[in-house]
Coordinates of C-alpha atoms and ligand atoms in Angstrom, one line a residue:
X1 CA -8.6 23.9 1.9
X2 CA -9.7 21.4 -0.7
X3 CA -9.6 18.0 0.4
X4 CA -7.9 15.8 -2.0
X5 CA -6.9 11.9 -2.5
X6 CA -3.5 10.6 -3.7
X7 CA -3.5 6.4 -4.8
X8 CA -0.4 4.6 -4.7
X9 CA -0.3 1.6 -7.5
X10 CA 1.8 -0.6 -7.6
X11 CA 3.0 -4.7 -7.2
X12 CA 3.8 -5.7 -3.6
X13 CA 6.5 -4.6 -2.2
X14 CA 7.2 -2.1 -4.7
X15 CA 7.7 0.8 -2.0
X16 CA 4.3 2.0 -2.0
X17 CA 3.7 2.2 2.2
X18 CA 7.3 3.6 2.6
X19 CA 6.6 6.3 0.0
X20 CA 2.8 6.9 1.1
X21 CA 4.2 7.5 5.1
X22 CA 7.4 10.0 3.7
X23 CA 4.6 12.1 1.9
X24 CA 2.1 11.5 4.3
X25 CA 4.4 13.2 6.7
X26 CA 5.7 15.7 4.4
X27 CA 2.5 17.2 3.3
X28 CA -0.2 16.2 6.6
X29 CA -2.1 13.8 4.8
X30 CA -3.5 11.2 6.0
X31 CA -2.1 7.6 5.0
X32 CA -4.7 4.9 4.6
X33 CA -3.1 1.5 4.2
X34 CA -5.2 -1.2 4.0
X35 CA -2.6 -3.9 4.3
X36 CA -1.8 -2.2 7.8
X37 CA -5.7 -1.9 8.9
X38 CA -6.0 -5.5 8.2
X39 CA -3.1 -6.8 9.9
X40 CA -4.1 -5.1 12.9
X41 CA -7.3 -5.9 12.9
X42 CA -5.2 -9.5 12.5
X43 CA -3.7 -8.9 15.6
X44 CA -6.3 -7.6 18.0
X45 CA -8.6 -10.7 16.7
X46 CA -11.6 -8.9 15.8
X47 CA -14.3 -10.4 13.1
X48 CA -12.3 -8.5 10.5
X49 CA -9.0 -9.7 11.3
X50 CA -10.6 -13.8 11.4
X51 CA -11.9 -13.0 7.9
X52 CA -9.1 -11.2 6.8
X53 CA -6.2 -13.5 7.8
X54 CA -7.6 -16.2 5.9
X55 CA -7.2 -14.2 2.8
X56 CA -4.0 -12.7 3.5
X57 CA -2.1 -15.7 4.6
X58 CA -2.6 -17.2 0.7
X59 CA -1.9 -14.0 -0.9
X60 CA -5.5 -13.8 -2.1
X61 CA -7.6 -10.2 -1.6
X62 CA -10.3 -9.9 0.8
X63 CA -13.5 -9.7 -0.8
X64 CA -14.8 -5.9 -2.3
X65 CA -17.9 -5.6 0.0
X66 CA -15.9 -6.1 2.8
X67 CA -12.8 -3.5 1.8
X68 CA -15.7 -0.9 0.4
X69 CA -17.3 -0.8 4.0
X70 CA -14.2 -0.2 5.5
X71 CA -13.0 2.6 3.6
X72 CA -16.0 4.2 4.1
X73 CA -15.8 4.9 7.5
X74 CA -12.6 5.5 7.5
X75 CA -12.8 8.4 5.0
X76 CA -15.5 9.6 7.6
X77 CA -13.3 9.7 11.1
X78 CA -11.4 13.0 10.0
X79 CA -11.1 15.7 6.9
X80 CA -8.0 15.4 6.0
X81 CA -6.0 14.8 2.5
X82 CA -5.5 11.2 1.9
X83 CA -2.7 9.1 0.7
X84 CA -4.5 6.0 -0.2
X85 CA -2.0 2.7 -0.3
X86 CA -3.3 -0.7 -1.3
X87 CA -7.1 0.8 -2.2
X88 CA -8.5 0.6 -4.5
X89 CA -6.9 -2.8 -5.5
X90 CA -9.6 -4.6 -8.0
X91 CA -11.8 -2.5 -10.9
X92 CA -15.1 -3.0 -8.8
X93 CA -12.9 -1.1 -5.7
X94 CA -12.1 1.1 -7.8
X95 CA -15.4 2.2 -9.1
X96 CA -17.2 2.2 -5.4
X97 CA -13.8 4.5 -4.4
X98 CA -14.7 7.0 -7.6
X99 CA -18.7 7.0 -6.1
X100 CA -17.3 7.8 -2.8
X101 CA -15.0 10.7 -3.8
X102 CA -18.1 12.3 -6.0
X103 CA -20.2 11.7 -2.5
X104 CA -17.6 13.4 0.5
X105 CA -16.4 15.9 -2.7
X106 CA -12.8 14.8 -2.1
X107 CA -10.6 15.3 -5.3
X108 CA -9.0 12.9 -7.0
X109 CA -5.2 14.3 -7.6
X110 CA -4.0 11.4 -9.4
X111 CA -3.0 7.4 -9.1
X112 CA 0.7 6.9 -9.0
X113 CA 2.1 3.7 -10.2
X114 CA 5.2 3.0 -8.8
X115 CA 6.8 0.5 -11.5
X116 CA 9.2 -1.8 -10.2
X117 CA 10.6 -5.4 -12.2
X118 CA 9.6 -8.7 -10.6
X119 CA 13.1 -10.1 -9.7
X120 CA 13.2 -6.6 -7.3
X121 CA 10.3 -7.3 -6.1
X122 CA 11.2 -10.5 -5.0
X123 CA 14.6 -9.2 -3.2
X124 CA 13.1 -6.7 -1.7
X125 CA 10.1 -8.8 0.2
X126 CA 12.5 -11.8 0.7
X127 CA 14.8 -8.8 2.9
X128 CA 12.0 -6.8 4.7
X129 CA 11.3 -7.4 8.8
X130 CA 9.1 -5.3 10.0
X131 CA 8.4 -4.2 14.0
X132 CA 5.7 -5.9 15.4
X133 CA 5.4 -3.0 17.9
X134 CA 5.6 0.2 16.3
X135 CA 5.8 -0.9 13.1
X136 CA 9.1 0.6 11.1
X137 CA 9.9 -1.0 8.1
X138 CA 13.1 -1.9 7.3
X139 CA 15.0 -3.9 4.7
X140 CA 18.2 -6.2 5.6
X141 CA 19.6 -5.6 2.0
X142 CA 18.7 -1.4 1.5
X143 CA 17.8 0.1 4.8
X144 CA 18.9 -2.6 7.7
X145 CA 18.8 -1.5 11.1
X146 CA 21.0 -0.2 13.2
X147 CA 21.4 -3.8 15.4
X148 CA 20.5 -7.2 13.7
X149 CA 17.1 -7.9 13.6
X150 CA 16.4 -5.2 16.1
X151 CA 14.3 -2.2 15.5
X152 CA 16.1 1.1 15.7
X153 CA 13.1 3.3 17.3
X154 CA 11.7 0.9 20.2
X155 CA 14.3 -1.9 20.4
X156 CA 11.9 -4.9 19.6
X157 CA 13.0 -7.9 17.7
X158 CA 12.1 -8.0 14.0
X159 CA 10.0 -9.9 12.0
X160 CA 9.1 -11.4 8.5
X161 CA 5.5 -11.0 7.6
X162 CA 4.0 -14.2 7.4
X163 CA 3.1 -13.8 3.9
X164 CA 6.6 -12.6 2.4
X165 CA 7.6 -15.8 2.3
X166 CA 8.5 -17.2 -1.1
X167 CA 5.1 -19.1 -2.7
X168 CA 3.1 -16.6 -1.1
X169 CA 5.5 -13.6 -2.4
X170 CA 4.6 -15.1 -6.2
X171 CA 0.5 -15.4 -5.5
X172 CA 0.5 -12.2 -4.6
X173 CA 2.2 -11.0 -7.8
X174 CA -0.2 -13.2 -9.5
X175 CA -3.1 -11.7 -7.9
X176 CA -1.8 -8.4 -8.4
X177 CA -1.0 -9.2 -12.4
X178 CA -5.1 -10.6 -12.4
X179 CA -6.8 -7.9 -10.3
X180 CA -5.0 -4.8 -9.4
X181 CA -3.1 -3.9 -13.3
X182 CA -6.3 -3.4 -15.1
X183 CA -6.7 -0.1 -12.7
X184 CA -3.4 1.1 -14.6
X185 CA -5.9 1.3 -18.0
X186 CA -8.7 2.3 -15.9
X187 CA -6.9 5.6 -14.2
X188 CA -5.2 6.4 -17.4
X189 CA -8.6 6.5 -19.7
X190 CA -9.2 9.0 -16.8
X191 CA -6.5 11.0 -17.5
X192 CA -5.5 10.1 -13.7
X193 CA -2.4 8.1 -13.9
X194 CA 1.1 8.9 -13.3
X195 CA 4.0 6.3 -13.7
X196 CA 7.2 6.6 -11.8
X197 CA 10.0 4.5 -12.0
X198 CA 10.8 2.4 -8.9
X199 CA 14.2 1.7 -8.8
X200 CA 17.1 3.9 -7.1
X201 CA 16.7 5.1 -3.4
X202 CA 14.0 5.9 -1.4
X203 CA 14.8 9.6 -2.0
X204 CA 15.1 9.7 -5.8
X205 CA 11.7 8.1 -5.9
X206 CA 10.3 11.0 -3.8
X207 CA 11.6 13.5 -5.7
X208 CA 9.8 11.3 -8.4
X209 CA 6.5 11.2 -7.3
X210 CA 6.3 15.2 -6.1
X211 CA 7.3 16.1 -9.3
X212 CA 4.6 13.8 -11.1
X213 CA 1.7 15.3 -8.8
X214 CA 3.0 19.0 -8.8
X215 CA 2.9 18.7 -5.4
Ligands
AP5_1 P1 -0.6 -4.8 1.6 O1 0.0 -4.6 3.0 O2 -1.2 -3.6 1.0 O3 0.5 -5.5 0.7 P2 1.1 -5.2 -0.7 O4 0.3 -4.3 -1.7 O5 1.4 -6.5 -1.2 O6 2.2 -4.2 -0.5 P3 3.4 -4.3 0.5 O7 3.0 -3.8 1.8 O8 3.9 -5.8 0.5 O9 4.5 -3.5 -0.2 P4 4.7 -1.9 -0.5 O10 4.5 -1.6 -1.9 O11 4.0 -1.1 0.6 O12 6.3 -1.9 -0.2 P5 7.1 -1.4 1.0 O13 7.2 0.1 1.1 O14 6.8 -2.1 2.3 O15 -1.7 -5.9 1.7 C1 -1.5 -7.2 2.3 C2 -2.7 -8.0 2.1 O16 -3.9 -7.4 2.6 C3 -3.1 -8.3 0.6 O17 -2.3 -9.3 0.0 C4 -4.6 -8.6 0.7 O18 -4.7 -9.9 1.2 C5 -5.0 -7.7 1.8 N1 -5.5 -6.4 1.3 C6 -5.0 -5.2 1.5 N2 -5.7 -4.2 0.8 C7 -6.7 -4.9 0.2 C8 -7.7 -4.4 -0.7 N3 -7.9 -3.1 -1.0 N4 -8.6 -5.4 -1.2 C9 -8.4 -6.7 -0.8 N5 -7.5 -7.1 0.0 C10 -6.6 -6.2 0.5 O19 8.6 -1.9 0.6 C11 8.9 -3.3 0.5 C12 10.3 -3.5 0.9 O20 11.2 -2.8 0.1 C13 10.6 -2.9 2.4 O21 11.6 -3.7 3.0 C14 11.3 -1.5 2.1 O22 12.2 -1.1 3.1 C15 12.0 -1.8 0.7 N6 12.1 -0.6 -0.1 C16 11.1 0.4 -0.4 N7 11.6 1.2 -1.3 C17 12.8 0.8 -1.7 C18 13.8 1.3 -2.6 N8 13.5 2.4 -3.3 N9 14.9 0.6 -2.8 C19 15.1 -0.5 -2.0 N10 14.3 -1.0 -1.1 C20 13.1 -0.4 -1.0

């Protein structure tokens, strides 16, 4: 079977991880989120995680050399489909990713921007805890679990990630305005680039995004 690669667009926290693991799931792709490789690379204290935290703490992107290297190995530790979330996230990522796809003759099914407004953003970072163990995402406004602060699958107390808090919450959208938008023009030139509408349950935006790729 061909190998192919999916990329989720989109501002922070507009529902790209919790869309990229449903279809992930659904179709046996592979979900690549670099925001999740980093921040447990964060927690086992490894040179990537030192260099990383630094970054992510003031909602500014770790440098492309760095993010390139990883990705390549990743791509290399299986064959499977790929749901990429958070790469490519800056025009130079993006044109190393297209080299890379050309090179492992993965193709490129489409980049799906999921198109959410700012103040929505903001509710919906300000709400989210995540589970520091087994790390379920949940939202105490839309999808709260089960017991207060709790995690429904392994029973550990929630948390906020450090850098959902409020100033950090609106450098990232700054960053994300600066660096990541202009791959919005650069996948549509490419005839690449799908644009879903973000708001309405996790379920409507599904349906959204399987339509959109034919999948
Ligand atoms: P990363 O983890 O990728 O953060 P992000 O892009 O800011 O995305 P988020 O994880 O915040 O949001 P999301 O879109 O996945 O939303 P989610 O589904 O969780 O990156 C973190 C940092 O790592 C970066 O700032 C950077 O420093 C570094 N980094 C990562 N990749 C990099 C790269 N390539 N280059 C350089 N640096 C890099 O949903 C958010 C909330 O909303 C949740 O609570 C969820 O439950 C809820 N929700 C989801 N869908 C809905 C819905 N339909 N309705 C209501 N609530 C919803």
């Amino acid at each position: 079977m061909e190998r192919i690669a999916v990329i989720f667009l989109g501002p922070p926290g507009g529902g790209k991880g919790t869309q990229a693991k449903l279809l992930a799931k659904k179709y046996g792709y592979r979900h690549i989120s670099t925001g999740d490789i980093l921040r447990e690379a964060v927690r086992k204290g490894t040179e990537l995680g030192k260099l990383a935290k630094s970054y992510m703490d003031k909602g500014e992107l770790v440098p492309d050399d760095v993010m390139i290297g990883l990705i390549e190995e990743v791509l290399k530790e299986d064959d499977r489909s790929v749901i990429m979330d958070g790469f490519p996230r800056t025009l130079p990522q993006a044109e190393a990713f297209d080299d890379l796809l050309n090179r492992t003759k993965i193709e490129l099914l489409g980049a799906v921007l999921i198109d959410v407004p700012d103040e929505e953003i903001i509710r919906r970072l300000s709400a989210r805890r995540v589970c520091p163990k087994c790390g379920a995402v949940y939202n105490m406004i839309y999808s709260p679990p089960k017991n207060d602060e709790i995690c429904d699958n392994c029973g550990t107390k929630l948390i906020q990630r450090d850098d959902d808090k409020p100033e950090t919450i609106k450098r990232r959208l700054e960053v994300y305005r600066r660096d990541t938008e202009p791959l919005v023009g650069y996948y549509r030139k490419k005839g690449k680039l799908f644009t879903v509408n973000g708001v309405g349950s996790i379920e409507e935006i599904t349906g959204r995004i399987v339509e959109v790729l034919g999948l």
